[in-house]
Short mmCIF file of C-alpha atoms in Angstrom, two decimals:
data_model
loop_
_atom_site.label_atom_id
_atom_site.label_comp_id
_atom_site.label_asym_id
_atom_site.label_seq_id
_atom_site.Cartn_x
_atom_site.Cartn_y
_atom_site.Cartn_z
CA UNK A 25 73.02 -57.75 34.03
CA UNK A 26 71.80 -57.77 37.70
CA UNK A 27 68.49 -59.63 37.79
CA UNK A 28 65.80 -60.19 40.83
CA UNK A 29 63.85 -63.15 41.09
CA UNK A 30 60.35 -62.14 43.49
CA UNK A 31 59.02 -65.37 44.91
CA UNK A 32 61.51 -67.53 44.39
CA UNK A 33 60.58 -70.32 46.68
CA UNK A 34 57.30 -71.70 44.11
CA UNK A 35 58.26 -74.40 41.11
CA UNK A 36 58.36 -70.92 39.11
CA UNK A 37 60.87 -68.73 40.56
CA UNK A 38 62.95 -72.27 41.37
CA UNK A 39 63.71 -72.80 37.86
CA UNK A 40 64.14 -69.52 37.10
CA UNK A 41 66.96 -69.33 39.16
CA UNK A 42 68.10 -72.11 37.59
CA UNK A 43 67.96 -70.79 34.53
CA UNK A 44 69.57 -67.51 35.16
CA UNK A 45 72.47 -69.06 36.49
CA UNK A 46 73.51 -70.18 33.43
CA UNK A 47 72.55 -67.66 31.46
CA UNK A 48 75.77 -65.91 30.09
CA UNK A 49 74.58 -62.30 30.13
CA UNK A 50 73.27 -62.73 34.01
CA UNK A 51 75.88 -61.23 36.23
CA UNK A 52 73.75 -61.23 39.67
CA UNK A 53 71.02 -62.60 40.48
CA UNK A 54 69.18 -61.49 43.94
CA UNK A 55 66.62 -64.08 44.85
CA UNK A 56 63.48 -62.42 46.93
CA UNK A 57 60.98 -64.18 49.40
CA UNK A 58 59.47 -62.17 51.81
CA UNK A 59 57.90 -65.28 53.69
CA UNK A 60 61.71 -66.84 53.82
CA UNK A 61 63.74 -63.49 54.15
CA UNK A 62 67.18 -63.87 55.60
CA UNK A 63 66.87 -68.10 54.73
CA UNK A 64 69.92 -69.78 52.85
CA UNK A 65 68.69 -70.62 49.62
CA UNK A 66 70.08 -73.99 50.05
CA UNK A 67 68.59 -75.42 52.76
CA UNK A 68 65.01 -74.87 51.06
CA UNK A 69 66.14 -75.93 47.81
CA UNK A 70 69.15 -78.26 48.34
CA UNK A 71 68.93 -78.99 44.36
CA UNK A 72 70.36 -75.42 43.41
CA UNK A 73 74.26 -75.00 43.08
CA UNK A 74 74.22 -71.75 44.59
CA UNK A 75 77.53 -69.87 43.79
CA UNK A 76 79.05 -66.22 42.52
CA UNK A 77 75.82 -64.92 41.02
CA UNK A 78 73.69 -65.05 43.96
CA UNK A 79 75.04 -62.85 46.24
CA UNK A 80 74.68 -62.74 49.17
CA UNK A 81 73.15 -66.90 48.93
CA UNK A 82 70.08 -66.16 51.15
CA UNK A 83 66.60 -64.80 50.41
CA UNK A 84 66.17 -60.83 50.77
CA UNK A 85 63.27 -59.12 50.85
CA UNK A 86 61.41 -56.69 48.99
CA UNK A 87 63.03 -53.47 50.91
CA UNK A 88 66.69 -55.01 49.81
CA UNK A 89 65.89 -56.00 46.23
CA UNK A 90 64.39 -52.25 45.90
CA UNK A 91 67.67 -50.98 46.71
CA UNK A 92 69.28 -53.01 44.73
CA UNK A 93 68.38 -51.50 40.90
CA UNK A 94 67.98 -54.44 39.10
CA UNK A 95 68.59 -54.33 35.60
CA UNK A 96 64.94 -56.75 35.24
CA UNK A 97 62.73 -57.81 37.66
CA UNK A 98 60.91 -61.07 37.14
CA UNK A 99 57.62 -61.60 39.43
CA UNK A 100 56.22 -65.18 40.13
CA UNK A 101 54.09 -63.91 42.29
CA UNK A 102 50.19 -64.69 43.41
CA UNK A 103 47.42 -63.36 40.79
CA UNK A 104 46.16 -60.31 42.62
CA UNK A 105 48.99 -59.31 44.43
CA UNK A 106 51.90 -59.08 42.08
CA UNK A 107 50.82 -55.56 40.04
CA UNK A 108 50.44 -54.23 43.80
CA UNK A 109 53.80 -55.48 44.92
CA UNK A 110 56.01 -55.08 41.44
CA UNK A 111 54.40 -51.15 41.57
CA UNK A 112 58.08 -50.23 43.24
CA UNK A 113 60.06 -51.34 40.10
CA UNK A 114 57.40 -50.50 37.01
CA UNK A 115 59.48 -47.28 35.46
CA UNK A 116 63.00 -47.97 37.27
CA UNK A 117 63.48 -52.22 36.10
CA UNK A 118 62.03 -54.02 33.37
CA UNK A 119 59.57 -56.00 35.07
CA UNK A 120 58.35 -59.39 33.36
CA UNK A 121 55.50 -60.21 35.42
CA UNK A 122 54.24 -64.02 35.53
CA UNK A 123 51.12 -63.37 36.98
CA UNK A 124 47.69 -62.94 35.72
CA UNK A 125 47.26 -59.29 36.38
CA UNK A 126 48.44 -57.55 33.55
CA UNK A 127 48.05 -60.02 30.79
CA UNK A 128 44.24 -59.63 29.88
CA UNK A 129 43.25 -56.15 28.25
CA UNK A 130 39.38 -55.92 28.64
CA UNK A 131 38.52 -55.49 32.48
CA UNK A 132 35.36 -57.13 32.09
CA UNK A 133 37.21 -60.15 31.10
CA UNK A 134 39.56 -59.67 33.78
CA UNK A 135 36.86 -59.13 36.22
CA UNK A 136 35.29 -62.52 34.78
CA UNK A 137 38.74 -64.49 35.64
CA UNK A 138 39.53 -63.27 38.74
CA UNK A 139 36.74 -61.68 40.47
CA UNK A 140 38.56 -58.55 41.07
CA UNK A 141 38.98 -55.33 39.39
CA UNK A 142 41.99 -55.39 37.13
CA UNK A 143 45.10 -53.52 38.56
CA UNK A 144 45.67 -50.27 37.04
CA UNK A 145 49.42 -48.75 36.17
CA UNK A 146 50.85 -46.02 34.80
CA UNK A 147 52.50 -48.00 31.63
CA UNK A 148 50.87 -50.25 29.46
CA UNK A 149 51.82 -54.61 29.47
CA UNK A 150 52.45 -55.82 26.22
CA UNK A 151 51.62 -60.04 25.94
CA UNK A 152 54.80 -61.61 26.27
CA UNK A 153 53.56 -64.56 23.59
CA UNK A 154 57.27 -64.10 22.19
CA UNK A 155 56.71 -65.79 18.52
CA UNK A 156 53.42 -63.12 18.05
CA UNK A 157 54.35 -60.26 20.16
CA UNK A 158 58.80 -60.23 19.62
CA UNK A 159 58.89 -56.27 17.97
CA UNK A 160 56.57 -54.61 21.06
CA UNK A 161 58.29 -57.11 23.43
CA UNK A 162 61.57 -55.54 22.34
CA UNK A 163 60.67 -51.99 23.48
CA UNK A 164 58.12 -52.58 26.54
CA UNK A 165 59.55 -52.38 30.15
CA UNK A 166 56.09 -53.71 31.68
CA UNK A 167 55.78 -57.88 30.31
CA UNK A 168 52.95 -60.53 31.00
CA UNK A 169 54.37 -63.40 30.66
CA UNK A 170 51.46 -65.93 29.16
CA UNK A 171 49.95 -68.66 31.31
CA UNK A 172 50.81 -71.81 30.42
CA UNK A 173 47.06 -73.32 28.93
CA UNK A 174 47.13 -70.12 26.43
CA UNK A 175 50.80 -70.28 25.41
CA UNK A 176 50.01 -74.46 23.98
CA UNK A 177 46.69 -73.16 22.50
CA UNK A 178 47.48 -69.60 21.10
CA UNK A 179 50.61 -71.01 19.30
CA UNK A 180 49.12 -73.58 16.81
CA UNK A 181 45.75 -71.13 16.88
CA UNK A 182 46.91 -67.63 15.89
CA UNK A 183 48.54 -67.79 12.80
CA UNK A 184 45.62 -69.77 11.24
CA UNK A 185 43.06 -67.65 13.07
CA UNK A 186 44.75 -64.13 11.80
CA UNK A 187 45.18 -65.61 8.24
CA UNK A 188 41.31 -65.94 7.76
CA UNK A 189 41.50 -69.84 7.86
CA UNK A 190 39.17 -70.90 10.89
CA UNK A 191 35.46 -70.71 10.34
CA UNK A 192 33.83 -72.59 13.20
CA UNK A 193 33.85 -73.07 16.93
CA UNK A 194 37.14 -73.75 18.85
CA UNK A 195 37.15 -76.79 21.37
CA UNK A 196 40.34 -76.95 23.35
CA UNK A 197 40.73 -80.30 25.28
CA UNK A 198 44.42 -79.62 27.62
CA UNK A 199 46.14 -81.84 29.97
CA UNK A 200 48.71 -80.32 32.15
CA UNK A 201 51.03 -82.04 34.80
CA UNK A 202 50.54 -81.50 38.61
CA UNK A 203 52.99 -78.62 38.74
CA UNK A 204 51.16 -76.43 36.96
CA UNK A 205 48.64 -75.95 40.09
CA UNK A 206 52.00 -74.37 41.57
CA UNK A 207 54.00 -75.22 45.11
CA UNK A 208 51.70 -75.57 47.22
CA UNK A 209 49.75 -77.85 50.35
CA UNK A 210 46.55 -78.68 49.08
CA UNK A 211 44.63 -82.44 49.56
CA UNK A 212 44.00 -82.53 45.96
CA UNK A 213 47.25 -82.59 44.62
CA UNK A 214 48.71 -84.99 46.97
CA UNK A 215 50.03 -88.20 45.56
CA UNK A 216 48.05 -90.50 47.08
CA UNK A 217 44.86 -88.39 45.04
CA UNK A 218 46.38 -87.67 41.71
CA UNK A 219 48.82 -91.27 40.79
CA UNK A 220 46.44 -93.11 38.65
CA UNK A 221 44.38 -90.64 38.68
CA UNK A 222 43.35 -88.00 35.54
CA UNK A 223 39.87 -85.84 35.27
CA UNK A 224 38.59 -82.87 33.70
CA UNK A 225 38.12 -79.97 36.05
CA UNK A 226 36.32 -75.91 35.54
CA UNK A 227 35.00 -77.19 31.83
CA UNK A 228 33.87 -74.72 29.09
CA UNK A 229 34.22 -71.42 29.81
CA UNK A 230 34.51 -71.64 33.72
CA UNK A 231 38.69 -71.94 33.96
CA UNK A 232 40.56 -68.78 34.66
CA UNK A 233 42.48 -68.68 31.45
CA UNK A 234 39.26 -69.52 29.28
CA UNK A 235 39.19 -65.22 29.41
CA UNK A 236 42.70 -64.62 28.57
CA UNK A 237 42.95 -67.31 25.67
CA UNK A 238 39.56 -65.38 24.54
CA UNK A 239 40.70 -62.42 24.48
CA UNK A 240 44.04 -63.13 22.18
CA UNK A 241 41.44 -65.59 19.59
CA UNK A 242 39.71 -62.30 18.96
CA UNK A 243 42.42 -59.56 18.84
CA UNK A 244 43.73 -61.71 16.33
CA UNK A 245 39.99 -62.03 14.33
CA UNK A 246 37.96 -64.63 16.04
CA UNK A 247 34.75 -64.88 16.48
CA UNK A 248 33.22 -67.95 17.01
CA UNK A 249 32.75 -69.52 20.30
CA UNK A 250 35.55 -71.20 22.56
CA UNK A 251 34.83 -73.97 24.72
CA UNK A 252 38.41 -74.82 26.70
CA UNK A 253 38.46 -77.87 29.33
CA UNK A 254 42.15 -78.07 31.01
CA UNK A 255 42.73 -81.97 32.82
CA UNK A 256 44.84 -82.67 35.39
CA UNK A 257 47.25 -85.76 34.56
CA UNK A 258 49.60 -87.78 37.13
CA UNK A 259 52.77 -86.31 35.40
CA UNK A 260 54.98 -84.25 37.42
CA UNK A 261 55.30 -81.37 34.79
CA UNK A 262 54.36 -81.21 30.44
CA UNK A 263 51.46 -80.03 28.89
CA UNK A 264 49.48 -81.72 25.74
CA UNK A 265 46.54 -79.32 24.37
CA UNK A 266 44.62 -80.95 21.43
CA UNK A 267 42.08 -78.81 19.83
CA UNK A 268 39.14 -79.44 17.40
CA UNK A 269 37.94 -76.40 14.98
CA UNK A 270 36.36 -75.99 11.35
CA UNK A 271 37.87 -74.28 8.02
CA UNK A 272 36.01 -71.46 6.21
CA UNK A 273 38.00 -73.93 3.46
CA UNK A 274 38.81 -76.58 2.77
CA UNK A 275 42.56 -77.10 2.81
CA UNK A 276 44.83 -80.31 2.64
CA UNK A 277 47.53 -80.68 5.66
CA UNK A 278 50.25 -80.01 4.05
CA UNK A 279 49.28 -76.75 3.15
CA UNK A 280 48.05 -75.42 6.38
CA UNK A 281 51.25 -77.10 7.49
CA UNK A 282 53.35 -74.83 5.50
CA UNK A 283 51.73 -72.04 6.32
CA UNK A 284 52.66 -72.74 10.28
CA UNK A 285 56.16 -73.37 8.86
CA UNK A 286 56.12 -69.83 7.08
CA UNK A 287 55.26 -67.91 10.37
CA UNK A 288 57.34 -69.48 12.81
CA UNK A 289 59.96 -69.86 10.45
CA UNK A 290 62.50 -67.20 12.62
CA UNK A 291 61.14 -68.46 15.59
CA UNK A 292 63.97 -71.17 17.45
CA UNK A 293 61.43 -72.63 19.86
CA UNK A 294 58.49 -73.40 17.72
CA UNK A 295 58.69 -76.85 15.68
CA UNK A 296 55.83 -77.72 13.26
CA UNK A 297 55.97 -81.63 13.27
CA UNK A 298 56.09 -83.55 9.64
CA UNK A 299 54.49 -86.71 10.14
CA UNK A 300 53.94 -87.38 13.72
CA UNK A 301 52.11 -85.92 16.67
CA UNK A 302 53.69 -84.57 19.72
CA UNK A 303 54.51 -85.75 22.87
CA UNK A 304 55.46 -84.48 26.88
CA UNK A 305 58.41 -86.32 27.24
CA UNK A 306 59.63 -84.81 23.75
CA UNK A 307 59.42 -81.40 25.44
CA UNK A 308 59.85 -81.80 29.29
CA UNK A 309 63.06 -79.60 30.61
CA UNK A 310 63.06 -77.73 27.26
CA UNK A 311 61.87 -74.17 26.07
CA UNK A 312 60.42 -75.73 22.73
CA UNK A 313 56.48 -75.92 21.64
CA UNK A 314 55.94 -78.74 19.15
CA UNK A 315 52.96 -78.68 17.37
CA UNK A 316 51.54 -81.54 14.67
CA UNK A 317 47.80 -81.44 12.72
CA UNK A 318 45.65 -83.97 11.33
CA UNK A 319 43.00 -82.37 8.55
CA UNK A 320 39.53 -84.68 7.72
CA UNK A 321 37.54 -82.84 5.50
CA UNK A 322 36.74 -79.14 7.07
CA UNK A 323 37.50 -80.53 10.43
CA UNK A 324 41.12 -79.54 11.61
CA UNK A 325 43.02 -81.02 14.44
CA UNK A 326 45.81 -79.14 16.05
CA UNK A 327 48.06 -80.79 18.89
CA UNK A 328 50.52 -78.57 20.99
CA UNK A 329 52.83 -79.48 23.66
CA UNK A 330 55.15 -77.77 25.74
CA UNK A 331 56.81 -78.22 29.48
CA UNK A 332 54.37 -76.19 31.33
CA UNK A 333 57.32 -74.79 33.99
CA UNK A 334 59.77 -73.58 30.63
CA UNK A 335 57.68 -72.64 27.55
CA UNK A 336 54.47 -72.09 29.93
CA UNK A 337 56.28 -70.48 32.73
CA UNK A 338 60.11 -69.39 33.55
CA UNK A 339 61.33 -70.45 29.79
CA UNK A 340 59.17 -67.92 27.69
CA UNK A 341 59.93 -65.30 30.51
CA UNK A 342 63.94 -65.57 30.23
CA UNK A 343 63.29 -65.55 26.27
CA UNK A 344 61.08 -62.28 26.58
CA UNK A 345 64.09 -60.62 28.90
CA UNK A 346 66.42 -61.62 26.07
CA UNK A 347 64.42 -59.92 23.40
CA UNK A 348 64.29 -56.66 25.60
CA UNK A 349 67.88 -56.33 26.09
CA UNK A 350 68.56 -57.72 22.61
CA UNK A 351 70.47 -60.42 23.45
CA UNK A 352 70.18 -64.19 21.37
CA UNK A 353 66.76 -65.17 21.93
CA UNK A 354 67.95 -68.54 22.86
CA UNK A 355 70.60 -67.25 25.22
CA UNK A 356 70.06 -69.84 28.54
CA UNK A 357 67.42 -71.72 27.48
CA UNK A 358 67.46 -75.80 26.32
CA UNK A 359 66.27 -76.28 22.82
CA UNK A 360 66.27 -80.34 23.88
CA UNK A 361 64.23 -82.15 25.78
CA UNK A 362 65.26 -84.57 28.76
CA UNK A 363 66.11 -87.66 27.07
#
């Protein structure tokens, strides 16, 4: 398979490439920055072991990577700009976007997000949410890859949520490491302003991805109201979501934890924890969500967490190009954490 990578210089498209390296179905891999065009890959990151697959070992642009008929075309690209600039390979790659701008359906809700009209195309995205989504994802050449806040809270969420079970409101409390705000020069995220440092930021209904996790709660039956507050948390990269919600039912823990069991039972990178919660540094370099609950009464507790630059980023987009080209769903990616 020949694969392009567009915008490889961010966190994103950096360990995608690593990824696809080692990825035994990947014959090429063309690696595309229009800001760096013409750069050897290694002097910007001096970390990758370029070699055979990337040829030539420099960045191209978008004129060269057209020419070059990938087989799939994965955009980390700014929200906004990637449907205009992935419009070239929609019908002639398989595009698996990692943007925003095809992964919420309602354009008011879009609109909401992003303060912009959502970007129109001639084929439809299907929600690259692997573990929900796996038989459309298998025929689709247009993918959103999820963000990372509604891949830790859809996971534990849906199947309870389409099975009738949740009754109440939804409070999603998130904390995500620093590299989930992307590569980029900005005061707040220096080190000197986020080590031993942690706060809430855009509470309630005010962060971006408040709309798209929304949107999937009620395709999938909800109803009730959603309050979602996302933290920032001096950790280079990992994601712990821990959300509160009521049962229609009551239902003891081990049941609702067999049901999770049940539905992700086919699924290699979902593990519903026994007797523990999870933890970041369980998860960190791996393409695995663990999930553990606590039940008190009609009050359940769900806790998610996943590496927000694998599961929440690069991971779930190599494991939704695998299920398009039928290949092992696992086929690249770490099942292990960093020890």
């Amino acid at each position: 398979m020949k694969i392009a990578v567009l915008g490889a210089t961010g966190y994103t498209g950096m360990v995608l490439l690593r990824l696809l390296t080692d990825h035994p179905a990947v014959e090429k891999i063309i690696a595309v920055s229009s800001s760096r065009a013409g750069a050897r890959i290694e002097d910007h990151d001096p970390g990758f072991p370029t070699g055979a697959k990337l040829q030539p070992e420099i960045y191209l642009d978008l004129k060269s990577a057209h020419e070059a008929g990938a087989d799939a075309v994965f955009a980390c690209l700014p929200h906004l700009k990637s449907a205009e600039l992935c419009a070239e390979f929609i019908g002639k790659s398989v595009v698996i976007d990692l943007s925003a701008d095809f992964r919420i359906e309602d354009p008011g809700l879009f609109e909401r997000a992003y303060g912009a009209s959502k970007p129109q195309t001639e084929k439809d995205a299907v929600y690259g949410l692997v573990e929900v989504e796996r038989e459309r994802i298998a025929q689709a050449d247009l993918i959103a890859n999820p963000g990372c806040y509604p891949t830790a809270s859809l996971l534990p969420l849906l199947p309870l949520v389409g099975a009738d079970l949740i009754g109440g409101p939804i409070v999603i409390n998130a904390i995500s490491g620093i590299s989930g705000a992307g590569r980029k020069a900005s005061e707040n995220l220096l080190f000197c302003e986020r080590s031993e440092n942690a706060g809430a930021y855009n509470p309630g209904s005010s962060h971006r991805h408040w709309s798209e996790i929304r949107e999937k709660l009620s395709l999938a039956g909800s109803d009730g109201e959603l309050c979602f507050t996302p933290h920032l948390a001096p950790l280079r990269r990992g994601m712990e979501v821990s959300t509160w919600t009521k049962l229609k039912n009551p239902l003891a823990a081990e049941e609702i934890r067999s049901r999770l069991q049940n539905f992700y039972a086919s699924a290699p990178f979902v593990r519903v924890l026994e007797n523990r919660l999870p933890q970041t540094r369980e998860v960190n370099g791996s393409n695995r969500c663990d999930i553990g609950l606590r039940v008190e009464g009609d009050q359940l507790q769900l806790f998610s967490c996943i590496d927000n630059l694998m599961k929440g980023a690069s991971g779930q987009a190599v494991q939704n190009m695998n299920i398009r080209f039928g290949l092992e769903e696992s086929a690249g990616l770490p099942l292990a954490g960093l020890v």
